[in-house]
XYZ file of C-alpha atoms in Angstrom:
740
model
C 75.469 145.548 93.261
C 76.955 148.986 94.147
C 77.622 149.912 90.490
C 74.611 150.108 88.171
C 75.119 150.785 84.480
C 72.691 151.422 81.646
C 74.362 150.880 78.299
C 71.517 152.398 76.323
C 71.534 155.735 78.174
C 75.251 155.445 79.059
C 74.428 156.163 82.676
C 76.464 155.070 85.713
C 74.894 154.963 89.175
C 77.248 154.241 92.067
C 75.547 153.434 95.350
C 76.826 153.075 98.884
C 74.722 152.196 101.906
C 73.360 155.746 102.168
C 74.502 157.671 99.082
C 74.172 157.822 95.310
C 76.780 159.090 92.851
C 75.487 159.379 89.275
C 77.143 160.451 86.027
C 76.301 160.037 82.355
C 78.032 160.186 78.993
C 77.091 163.441 77.237
C 76.508 164.392 73.617
C 80.198 165.244 73.199
C 81.108 161.737 74.500
C 82.598 163.170 77.694
C 81.199 162.406 81.157
C 78.719 164.686 82.881
C 77.935 164.825 86.606
C 74.277 164.137 87.403
C 73.972 163.836 91.169
C 75.883 163.123 94.378
C 74.069 163.008 97.694
C 71.581 161.002 99.721
C 70.627 157.684 98.157
C 68.011 157.755 95.373
C 66.406 154.900 93.389
C 68.098 153.578 90.279
C 66.511 154.751 86.994
C 67.541 154.412 83.331
C 68.037 158.177 83.118
C 67.545 161.391 85.072
C 66.547 163.683 82.232
C 65.102 166.248 84.639
C 68.507 166.713 86.238
C 70.191 166.978 82.835
C 67.870 169.601 81.306
C 69.745 172.105 79.129
C 68.602 175.618 78.231
C 70.389 177.803 75.704
C 72.084 180.924 77.132
C 73.333 183.939 75.226
C 77.016 184.734 74.769
C 78.025 181.151 75.523
C 79.868 178.639 73.353
C 77.834 175.728 71.999
C 78.722 172.196 70.967
C 77.881 172.851 67.321
C 75.657 174.946 65.081
C 73.048 172.207 65.316
C 73.202 171.584 69.077
C 73.010 175.086 70.510
C 71.604 174.077 73.912
C 74.714 172.016 74.717
C 76.975 174.576 76.375
C 79.825 173.201 78.475
C 80.016 176.348 80.578
C 76.616 175.482 82.047
C 76.989 171.724 82.305
C 78.137 169.763 85.343
C 81.046 167.582 84.298
C 83.026 164.675 85.712
C 86.552 165.519 84.572
C 86.730 168.721 82.594
C 89.428 170.086 80.320
C 89.995 173.508 78.809
C 89.623 174.969 75.341
C 86.064 173.846 74.530
C 84.019 176.609 76.136
C 84.225 175.691 79.827
C 86.322 178.375 81.521
C 86.114 176.969 85.033
C 88.976 175.126 86.747
C 90.107 172.238 84.556
C 90.814 168.778 85.940
C 93.376 167.985 83.259
C 95.355 169.738 80.530
C 97.465 167.990 77.891
C 99.940 169.617 75.529
C 100.142 167.870 72.162
C 103.097 167.679 69.749
C 101.872 170.707 67.781
C 101.729 172.809 70.966
C 97.940 172.814 71.247
C 96.289 172.189 74.626
C 92.729 171.379 73.549
C 91.597 167.820 74.210
C 88.640 165.832 72.871
C 88.352 162.530 74.720
C 85.453 160.321 73.663
C 83.796 157.502 75.575
C 84.967 153.978 74.682
C 83.505 151.684 77.348
C 83.771 150.554 80.935
C 84.829 147.689 83.172
C 83.500 146.633 86.588
C 85.318 144.318 88.993
C 84.957 143.309 92.599
C 87.477 144.532 95.152
C 90.104 147.224 94.891
C 93.704 146.705 93.793
C 96.543 148.749 95.241
C 98.229 151.239 92.933
C 101.847 150.389 92.086
C 104.242 153.056 93.341
C 101.582 155.096 95.121
C 99.813 154.756 98.466
C 96.211 153.853 97.822
C 93.027 152.342 99.171
C 92.630 148.597 98.994
C 90.177 145.740 99.345
C 92.509 142.789 99.112
C 89.803 140.191 99.790
C 87.413 141.626 97.207
C 84.463 141.613 99.599
C 83.960 145.252 100.610
C 84.381 147.273 97.430
C 83.452 147.411 93.763
C 85.626 149.198 91.207
C 84.607 150.867 87.958
C 86.919 152.076 85.198
C 85.471 154.229 82.414
C 87.679 154.604 79.339
C 87.955 157.543 76.905
C 90.196 158.003 73.851
C 91.487 161.182 72.293
C 89.828 161.816 68.931
C 93.118 162.674 67.175
C 95.868 160.920 69.150
C 96.439 157.371 70.329
C 96.001 158.482 73.921
C 93.634 156.886 76.440
C 92.203 158.380 79.621
C 90.699 156.199 82.347
C 88.497 157.481 85.139
C 88.682 155.146 88.128
C 86.004 154.825 90.811
C 85.812 152.487 93.784
C 82.684 152.219 95.913
C 83.198 151.291 99.586
C 79.594 150.511 100.424
C 79.612 150.235 104.207
C 81.723 153.376 104.704
C 79.756 155.649 102.335
C 83.059 156.459 100.616
C 83.916 156.722 96.935
C 87.553 156.832 95.834
C 88.476 158.449 92.538
C 91.570 158.801 90.372
C 92.548 159.131 86.713
C 95.208 157.566 84.537
C 96.558 158.229 81.045
C 98.050 155.655 78.648
C 99.939 156.711 75.549
C 100.495 154.535 72.476
C 101.343 157.308 70.043
C 103.278 160.556 69.796
C 104.828 161.999 72.945
C 102.574 164.407 74.854
C 103.042 166.565 77.943
C 100.557 166.348 80.804
C 100.445 169.865 82.228
C 97.694 169.194 84.767
C 96.263 165.918 86.051
C 94.102 166.278 89.118
C 92.612 163.308 90.910
C 88.926 164.189 91.121
C 86.338 166.805 90.231
C 82.851 167.288 91.640
C 80.332 169.759 90.212
C 77.466 170.700 92.524
C 74.260 172.462 91.395
C 74.322 175.356 93.909
C 76.721 177.343 96.094
C 75.003 177.385 99.497
C 77.928 175.834 101.332
C 80.548 176.702 103.896
C 84.133 175.700 103.216
C 85.867 174.127 106.192
C 89.644 174.160 105.894
C 92.372 173.247 108.372
C 95.175 175.770 108.274
C 98.016 177.122 110.371
C 101.789 176.965 110.514
C 104.504 175.175 112.466
C 103.386 174.542 116.070
C 99.748 175.486 115.378
C 98.673 173.199 112.570
C 95.180 172.317 111.354
C 93.081 174.960 113.073
C 89.517 174.965 111.784
C 88.429 177.889 109.594
C 84.859 178.004 108.292
C 83.728 180.501 105.655
C 80.731 180.725 103.343
C 81.418 180.278 99.641
C 81.592 183.404 97.526
C 81.804 183.920 93.748
C 85.206 183.068 92.333
C 87.787 180.570 93.513
C 88.791 179.673 97.051
C 91.830 177.437 97.278
C 93.658 175.412 99.875
C 97.075 174.464 98.565
C 100.720 173.665 99.184
C 103.580 174.326 96.768
C 106.207 173.076 99.251
C 106.623 169.522 97.880
C 104.993 168.376 101.103
C 101.440 168.683 102.309
C 102.700 171.293 104.822
C 102.012 172.713 108.260
C 100.138 175.535 106.586
C 97.315 173.739 104.813
C 95.939 170.203 104.904
C 94.553 168.253 101.936
C 91.348 167.488 103.877
C 88.480 169.920 103.255
C 84.722 169.846 103.890
C 81.797 171.540 102.163
C 78.856 171.833 104.564
C 75.486 173.539 104.472
C 75.467 176.680 106.656
C 73.243 175.042 109.279
C 75.299 171.843 109.439
C 76.930 171.135 112.780
C 78.536 168.080 114.320
C 75.215 166.298 114.772
C 73.037 167.152 111.776
C 73.082 168.538 108.263
C 74.646 167.889 104.857
C 78.392 167.729 104.363
C 80.825 166.556 101.673
C 84.298 165.431 102.717
C 87.349 165.417 100.451
C 90.838 164.133 101.171
C 93.847 163.305 99.026
C 96.090 160.250 99.364
C 99.244 162.228 98.598
C 102.149 163.827 100.460
C 103.483 166.395 97.995
C 102.306 169.728 96.641
C 98.529 169.671 96.326
C 95.599 171.822 95.269
C 92.034 171.872 96.595
C 90.036 174.484 94.705
C 86.374 175.374 95.177
C 84.997 177.600 92.428
C 81.617 179.326 92.348
C 80.723 180.430 88.837
C 78.412 183.108 87.459
C 75.459 180.717 87.647
C 76.036 179.971 91.359
C 77.161 176.408 90.788
C 80.156 174.956 92.616
C 83.107 173.022 91.256
C 85.575 171.191 93.511
C 88.865 169.871 92.129
C 91.634 168.165 94.081
C 94.992 166.665 93.182
C 98.669 167.354 92.534
C 99.281 171.112 92.401
C 99.710 172.007 88.702
C 102.314 174.704 89.471
C 105.770 173.234 88.879
C 104.213 170.074 87.505
C 104.274 168.511 84.067
C 104.873 164.971 82.899
C 106.293 163.821 79.577
C 104.327 160.800 78.423
C 106.049 158.828 75.693
C 104.692 155.933 73.656
C 104.144 152.880 75.826
C 104.054 154.885 79.051
C 101.250 155.657 81.493
C 100.644 158.158 84.284
C 98.503 157.529 87.361
C 97.184 160.320 89.586
C 96.976 159.894 93.370
C 93.617 158.869 94.756
C 91.024 161.265 96.133
C 88.576 160.222 98.853
C 84.998 161.548 98.658
C 82.260 161.059 101.226
C 78.787 162.498 101.818
C 76.387 162.523 104.746
C 73.228 164.342 105.790
C 73.812 163.447 109.462
C 76.378 166.077 110.436
C 80.132 166.332 110.562
C 80.651 163.771 113.298
C 79.068 161.191 110.990
C 81.259 162.388 108.107
C 84.446 162.100 110.178
C 83.420 158.674 111.475
C 82.626 157.117 108.114
C 85.849 158.427 106.579
C 87.733 157.222 109.655
C 86.297 153.708 109.319
C 87.389 153.706 105.704
C 90.949 154.735 106.625
C 91.141 152.020 109.286
C 89.787 149.224 107.088
C 91.031 150.183 103.619
C 94.017 152.541 103.811
C 96.166 152.079 106.927
C 98.644 149.196 107.061
C 96.456 146.248 108.193
C 99.252 145.011 110.455
C 98.667 148.030 112.725
C 95.275 149.456 111.752
C 93.332 147.832 114.580
C 96.232 147.136 116.941
C 96.668 149.093 120.162
C 99.695 151.385 119.987
C 102.301 151.205 122.775
C 102.683 153.929 125.421
C 106.054 155.492 124.756
C 108.481 157.965 126.236
C 110.623 160.092 123.908
C 113.788 161.740 125.190
C 113.773 164.812 122.912
C 112.375 167.450 125.255
C 114.117 165.759 128.183
C 117.676 165.824 126.824
C 117.688 167.192 123.284
C 121.102 166.063 121.880
C 122.920 166.339 125.195
C 122.931 162.791 126.505
C 124.977 159.732 127.312
C 123.857 156.123 127.406
C 123.755 156.157 131.196
C 121.745 159.366 131.290
C 119.224 157.773 128.972
C 119.114 154.554 130.990
C 117.980 156.512 134.040
C 114.983 157.724 132.017
C 114.379 154.221 130.657
C 114.483 152.653 134.123
C 112.099 155.204 135.583
C 109.780 154.781 132.595
C 109.721 151.029 133.176
C 108.747 151.646 136.818
C 105.767 153.744 135.742
C 104.493 151.115 133.281
C 105.556 152.846 130.053
C 106.086 150.286 127.293
C 108.564 151.786 124.801
C 111.557 154.106 124.845
C 112.187 156.193 121.724
C 115.681 157.593 121.195
C 115.349 160.831 119.275
C 117.855 162.973 117.347
C 121.555 162.908 118.286
C 122.549 159.213 118.310
C 124.493 159.085 115.027
C 127.615 160.508 113.356
C 129.027 163.242 115.599
C 125.628 164.846 116.081
C 125.964 167.092 119.154
C 124.085 169.943 117.458
C 121.968 170.469 114.362
C 124.907 171.577 112.175
C 126.146 168.131 111.336
C 125.852 164.427 110.477
C 122.480 164.054 108.762
C 122.887 161.157 106.344
C 125.529 159.441 108.492
C 123.333 156.680 109.888
C 126.015 155.018 111.984
C 126.238 155.264 115.752
C 128.149 157.943 117.674
C 130.585 155.733 119.620
C 131.274 158.519 122.140
C 127.675 158.244 123.353
C 127.211 154.486 122.914
C 130.372 152.471 123.570
C 128.598 149.235 122.630
C 126.747 150.775 119.731
C 123.110 151.689 119.506
C 122.411 147.966 119.208
C 123.948 147.457 122.637
C 121.808 150.203 124.104
C 118.699 148.765 122.437
C 119.517 145.383 123.978
C 119.541 146.952 127.461
C 116.125 148.485 126.799
C 114.736 145.210 125.474
C 116.072 143.288 128.501
C 113.889 145.474 130.712
C 110.888 144.215 128.762
C 110.423 147.493 126.888
C 110.220 148.134 123.173
C 112.805 150.313 121.480
C 112.285 153.069 118.915
C 114.681 155.277 116.981
C 114.582 158.636 115.216
C 115.689 159.011 111.597
C 115.557 161.867 109.140
C 116.253 159.835 105.998
C 115.622 162.506 103.380
C 118.156 165.004 104.742
C 121.882 165.710 104.458
C 124.277 167.966 106.366
C 127.199 169.696 104.657
C 129.293 168.496 107.595
C 128.797 164.781 106.979
C 130.609 161.857 105.462
C 127.687 161.408 103.081
C 128.185 164.910 101.660
C 131.939 164.322 101.478
C 131.336 161.200 99.401
C 128.296 162.336 97.370
C 127.886 166.131 97.222
C 125.891 165.685 94.017
C 123.152 163.862 95.928
C 122.056 167.112 97.563
C 119.202 168.989 95.896
C 120.678 172.174 94.424
C 120.519 174.260 91.279
C 123.907 174.654 89.639
C 125.305 178.146 90.070
C 122.593 179.206 92.537
C 123.057 179.781 96.231
C 121.669 176.920 98.319
C 119.021 177.897 100.857
C 119.457 176.116 104.203
C 116.736 175.541 106.767
C 117.610 174.300 110.247
C 121.193 174.150 108.902
C 120.294 171.200 106.690
C 119.629 170.302 103.087
C 117.590 167.683 101.213
C 118.655 164.568 99.355
C 117.456 164.004 95.805
C 114.933 161.226 96.367
C 114.301 161.110 92.617
C 117.680 159.361 92.275
C 117.499 155.600 92.622
C 120.995 155.362 94.107
C 119.935 157.710 96.919
C 116.919 155.578 97.788
C 119.054 152.425 97.658
C 121.717 153.908 99.944
C 119.234 155.045 102.581
C 117.432 151.712 102.496
C 120.663 149.817 103.063
C 121.782 152.050 105.943
C 118.425 152.030 107.706
C 118.074 148.275 107.233
C 121.421 147.692 108.930
C 120.386 149.758 111.962
C 116.955 148.088 112.168
C 118.579 144.656 112.196
C 121.272 145.673 114.680
C 118.781 147.112 117.172
C 115.930 144.652 116.571
C 113.944 147.837 116.209
C 110.257 148.091 117.111
C 109.469 151.640 116.012
C 110.787 154.395 113.746
C 110.039 158.090 114.051
C 110.625 159.334 110.479
C 111.202 163.077 110.547
C 111.372 165.628 107.712
C 112.369 168.999 109.119
C 112.426 171.330 106.133
C 110.830 171.958 102.777
C 112.594 171.865 99.421
C 114.147 174.865 97.701
C 116.243 175.119 94.529
C 114.229 172.182 93.202
C 116.289 170.461 90.522
C 117.467 166.960 89.694
C 120.393 165.897 87.549
C 118.399 162.828 86.526
C 116.116 164.780 84.163
C 116.741 166.963 81.094
C 115.872 170.659 81.091
C 112.429 170.245 79.507
C 111.364 167.715 82.171
C 112.435 169.448 85.390
C 108.795 170.002 86.349
C 108.508 166.269 86.919
C 110.943 166.532 89.833
C 108.514 167.360 92.660
C 106.323 164.344 91.964
C 109.319 162.088 91.344
C 110.729 163.141 94.728
C 107.536 161.999 96.453
C 107.564 158.751 94.478
C 111.098 158.154 95.773
C 109.951 158.699 99.354
C 107.085 156.270 98.802
C 109.454 153.681 97.310
C 111.690 153.865 100.388
C 108.700 153.525 102.712
C 107.364 150.601 100.674
C 110.661 148.719 100.739
C 111.186 149.244 104.463
C 107.634 148.313 105.474
C 107.797 145.187 103.311
C 111.217 144.170 104.633
C 110.336 144.907 108.282
C 106.571 144.433 108.625
C 106.619 144.394 112.438
C 108.229 147.852 112.748
C 105.721 150.571 113.599
C 106.451 153.771 111.671
C 105.438 157.219 112.861
C 105.584 160.007 110.302
C 106.883 163.374 111.428
C 107.755 166.566 109.554
C 108.697 169.077 112.233
C 105.569 167.689 113.779
C 102.543 168.087 111.524
C 104.151 169.192 108.254
C 103.258 166.032 106.367
C 100.068 164.920 108.094
C 98.296 163.306 105.154
C 96.813 160.035 103.941
C 99.819 159.277 101.733
C 102.020 159.046 104.809
C 99.344 157.183 106.805
C 99.361 154.348 104.266
C 102.894 153.475 105.376
C 103.076 155.078 108.828
C 99.804 154.398 110.699
C 100.348 157.358 113.003
C 101.901 160.804 112.707
C 103.363 163.195 115.218
C 100.490 165.654 115.384
C 102.564 168.761 116.088
C 105.867 169.788 117.619
C 103.749 171.904 119.959
C 103.034 169.763 123.024
C 101.266 172.481 125.020
C 97.959 171.021 126.208
C 95.906 174.107 125.322
C 97.285 174.442 121.815
C 96.874 170.695 121.352
C 93.140 171.054 122.086
C 92.840 173.344 119.057
C 95.138 171.206 116.889
C 93.622 167.834 117.758
C 90.081 169.182 117.463
C 90.777 170.434 113.937
C 92.628 167.244 113.048
C 89.651 165.128 114.137
C 87.484 166.388 111.267
C 89.645 164.600 108.707
C 91.415 161.874 110.705
C 90.947 159.548 113.702
C 92.762 159.494 117.095
C 94.839 156.383 116.366
C 96.440 158.396 113.562
C 97.972 161.103 115.757
C 100.685 160.955 118.374
C 99.939 162.943 121.553
C 102.402 163.301 124.437
C 102.600 164.763 127.928
C 105.577 167.125 128.143
C 107.220 169.210 130.852
C 106.088 172.656 131.959
C 106.644 175.503 131.391
C 105.965 174.211 127.892
C 108.951 174.380 125.552
C 106.985 175.946 122.685
C 104.753 178.519 124.399
C 105.972 178.701 128.010
C 102.515 177.888 129.378
C 102.015 176.011 132.653
C 99.189 173.487 132.688
C 98.457 170.752 135.199
C 99.783 167.236 134.709
C 96.137 166.144 134.839
C 95.075 168.359 131.928
C 98.132 167.464 129.871
C 97.283 163.776 130.158
C 93.567 164.179 129.434
C 94.379 165.958 126.172
C 97.021 163.391 125.221
C 94.782 160.399 126.039
C 92.971 161.136 122.760
C 95.616 159.716 120.441
C 98.662 157.442 120.476
C 99.678 158.339 124.039
C 103.135 158.985 125.432
C 105.473 161.217 127.410
C 108.175 163.650 126.315
C 110.039 164.634 129.486
C 112.533 163.397 132.092
C 110.490 161.490 134.644
C 113.346 161.777 137.126
C 112.799 165.528 137.312
C 109.219 165.074 138.519
C 108.345 165.048 142.192
C 107.454 161.745 143.844
C 103.813 162.805 143.834
C 103.973 163.585 140.118
C 105.661 160.246 139.416
C 102.818 158.478 141.197
C 100.378 160.480 139.085
C 102.162 159.302 135.937
C 101.823 155.689 137.099
C 98.091 156.243 137.579
C 97.773 157.878 134.157
C 99.611 155.028 132.444
C 97.456 152.443 134.223
C 94.279 154.326 133.325
C 95.285 154.612 129.679
C 96.159 150.922 129.472
C 92.745 150.077 130.872
C 90.980 152.250 128.286
C 93.566 152.350 125.480
C 91.515 150.500 122.883
C 88.573 152.811 123.492
C 90.698 155.956 123.165
C 92.511 154.790 120.041
C 89.793 152.865 118.228
C 86.459 153.927 119.697
C 84.007 156.058 117.755
C 85.113 159.663 118.226
C 82.676 162.558 118.663
C 83.169 166.283 118.941
C 80.656 167.515 121.513
C 78.670 170.618 120.638
C 77.658 172.689 123.644
C 76.312 176.199 124.213
C 79.841 177.236 125.194
C 81.569 176.254 121.974
C 80.727 179.545 120.281
C 83.289 181.249 122.520
C 86.174 178.936 121.553
C 86.673 178.590 125.292
C 85.052 175.172 125.745
C 85.640 171.990 123.764
C 84.216 168.524 124.286
C 85.421 165.149 123.001
C 83.995 161.698 123.492
C 84.850 158.143 122.465
C 82.293 155.300 122.527
C 82.904 151.578 122.093
C 81.140 149.477 119.479
C 78.327 148.117 121.660
C 77.788 151.487 123.414
C 78.515 149.935 126.801
C 81.368 152.307 127.600
C 82.269 155.877 126.793
C 84.797 158.438 127.972
C 84.284 162.156 127.509
C 86.289 165.232 128.440
C 85.155 168.842 128.738
C 88.045 171.253 128.186
C 87.650 174.816 129.433
C 90.539 177.039 128.433
C 89.947 179.965 130.810
C 87.860 180.068 133.952
C 84.958 182.509 134.069
C 83.799 184.660 136.986
C 80.443 183.809 138.511
C 79.429 181.264 135.838
C 75.951 179.859 135.399
C 75.048 176.207 135.727
C 76.850 173.928 133.278
C 75.495 170.792 131.660
C 77.459 168.377 129.510
C 75.462 166.694 126.753
C 76.778 163.260 125.821
C 76.270 161.745 122.392
C 76.525 158.325 120.745
C 75.065 156.397 123.698
C 72.261 153.836 123.526
C 69.128 155.728 124.649
C 67.697 152.494 126.080
C 70.734 151.538 128.141
C 71.292 152.554 131.774
C 74.635 154.152 132.655
C 76.757 155.262 135.581
C 78.989 158.330 135.295
C 82.295 158.287 137.205
C 80.887 155.506 139.401
C 78.082 157.737 140.769
C 75.454 155.901 142.751
C 72.738 157.458 140.616
C 72.080 155.888 137.222
C 70.924 157.553 134.021
C 69.395 156.424 130.788
C 71.342 157.134 127.632
C 68.439 159.306 126.526
C 68.722 161.423 129.682
C 72.479 161.924 129.343
C 72.169 162.900 125.691
C 69.037 165.051 125.825
C 68.831 166.470 129.353
C 72.565 166.530 130.004
C 74.762 165.954 133.036
C 75.489 168.604 135.668
C 79.115 169.795 135.827
C 80.324 171.377 139.053
C 82.036 174.750 139.004
C 85.728 174.558 138.308
C 86.503 176.752 141.301
C 83.899 176.420 144.088
C 83.226 179.656 145.951
C 84.272 178.075 149.243
C 87.542 176.633 147.929
C 90.559 177.486 150.055
C 93.235 177.760 148.928
C 91.986 178.726 145.494
C 92.978 176.081 142.924
C 94.547 176.743 139.537
C 91.353 177.025 137.524
C 92.405 177.901 133.973
C 93.188 175.137 131.463
C 90.775 172.726 133.068
C 89.844 169.250 131.865
C 86.872 167.442 133.404
C 86.626 163.754 132.522
C 83.545 161.509 132.542
C 83.843 157.720 132.443
C 80.479 156.292 131.441
C 79.650 152.599 131.861
C 76.488 150.683 131.122
C 75.002 148.856 134.116
C 72.382 146.132 134.340
C-alpha cells in the first residue's frame, strides 16, 4: 500500500519504490510537511522531526501554545496572514475584503488509480494498477468553502503528483493565488538548476547555489515561454549526473507560471510552483469549483540521470497520449527552410519524390498553403487552401504524397489572426485587444480570444474539414507570438484577471476535441520552436519542435538542457542546410545528423540541392536511424560526464535499451584543441557482466571495463592527416552491442 495513514496521529506517509513523503495535521488543523527523501520505515509519528522551540519576536498560535510558530514550521500548503511571511501557496479574498484564511482538517479519501482532470491535461492511471491517489479535505472555519489537497503516488517511477482544488457552497469569494504544490525543506544546501534562454537558444542549463531570499523562474507571457521552462531541479552541490541527491519539479501547464525557491532567515527552503499569481484571480461563486494544474515531484539520491529517467518513464507511461507514447515516430522532411512560402505544388513534389528515394517516411507542408499567404502579413485564420498553389486543393496534393507511400503532415497556427484575412473581416471582435488601446503586433499577427467558445468552435470546424480532406497523419501546431493587450469581452471588468487562464483552457479544449475526434493524427507542438515546451502541451502533442534554431552546435546546448526535464521522444530534431539559417554556421552533414538522431528525427532542407554524394549520405543516415530508431527515441537516455565537460566544449549522450544489449553514444566536441592529450570516453548504463563490441571492433570489452576504464578515442585531426580535415564541430559515435 503506497499510502499509509494513522488516524490517531493524523499522519500521512506516501511511499514509492525508493522514496517517502510524509506530512501531518498540525495543532492549527492545517497540514505540516514532515519529510521528503529516501525511503524510511512507516511509524505512527515522527515527533523528533516535528520538534518545536519557541523563538523571540515571532507570532504564536495562541497565548497558551507559544511554541507553535508558523514562521518556523514546515507546511504543506501555506497561506498568508497568520504569521508565516514566506511565499504563500494560496490566497483567498473573502466578501468583507479580508485575505486571511483558516482551513481546518476534515478527513481524507484514498482510491486506487488516477483519474484525469476535466478540462486540464493531467497524469493518469486508467487501469488503476500503477498509482494510488489521496485527497485530504479542509474547510474554512468561517465560510462554506472547502479546500482539497490531491496527491497521487506513482510507485515504480518514484513520482508524486500534487494539485489543489477549491469548492464553494457559500458566499462568493475571489481566489487571488492558487499554486499547485509547495515543498518545505529543512536546510538550504542546494543548487538551483534552471533552464533559461530566449528564442533560438532555449533551455540552456544554469546552476547556482541557493542564497537567502527568493529565486524565481517564471513566465508572465501566457505561455511557458522560450525564456524560462517550468522544469527546475534542486540538487546538492556535489550532485552530478551519476550520484547525489536531487529533487525534480515540473508543471503540467502551458500558461504563465511561477517556480519560486525561498531561503528564509532560518536557512530552510520553500519551493512553490503553479499558475503565476500576477494577472490571475478567479471568482468562485456558490456551487462552483476551481482546480489547479498538476505539479510533478520526484526525488533521487542517485544523481540527475536517474532523476531525468524516472520522470521520463512517468511521462511516457502516465502523461503522454498512450496512442503515441511508445510508438516510433516517423522520419519526416519539412519544407520550411527549403522553400519558406515561395512554392508551387510541383516544386514541392520534387522534394517529396527525392525524399521518398532516400527512405524518408513523411512530408510536412509548412506555412504558406492557405488563404493568399505569400508572406507573413496575411491570411492567418483563413484555413482554406490557396488555389493558386494547389489547383486540386491541398487534399489533392496530400493524395499524391500518400500514393507514394508517404505520410502527410500540415502546418497550422490555430490561435492566430491576420488583419488581412477573411476571418478578421467577418469577426474583428474575435481578436484579443483592449478597447481604445493601440494593438501591439508581433510577426505582423495578432491572437484570437480562445476564451470565447465560438472561437474554439470555429477553429475546430475548419481544422476538422482540412484533416478529413487530406486524410492527415500529422499536424505541426505553431504559436508564433505572445499575448499583449490581454482582455476578453466575455468577462466583466472585475474578472478580467481570469482571462489568461481561460485562454489556456480554451487551447486545451481545442486540443482535446481534435485529439478525440482524430486519434490517429500525431500532433507536434510548436511556438516559434520552443516557446511552449511544457508538459501541458505534451499531454496532447507527444512531441514538440525543440527550437527554431537547427544549428547542430546550438542544438547540442539546447537538447542537453532539455534532457534534464524531458526525454528524446518528446523533442523534434532536424538536419537543415548550411550555412545555417539562424547562425550562419557550417557544420558537417555527419555532425548535423548525429545531433538530430537524439529525438524525433527529420530533415528541413531541399534534398535536390545536395550533391549526389550528400544524397547518398542522407540515404545512409535514414537507414541507420530506422535500424536504431526505437533505441534513440525510447531507450534510456544518459548525459555522459567526462573530464572535458567543465569546459563546455565536450558533451556526451548515450541511449541504452532495456536489456542492456545495445547502446549508442556520441561524443560532441565543439572546437578542436591543439596538441590534445589522450581521450577516453566513459560509457554508462551497461551491464558490467556482459561482453560488448564497439563499432564492430574485433576486440571485446566487459561492461565494467567500458564504464570504469573507458574507451580510447582517436584524435579528431591526426598529425599526419593530409589534407587537414574540418575538425571543429565534431561528433564521434559509438555503437555498442553485446556479444556472446
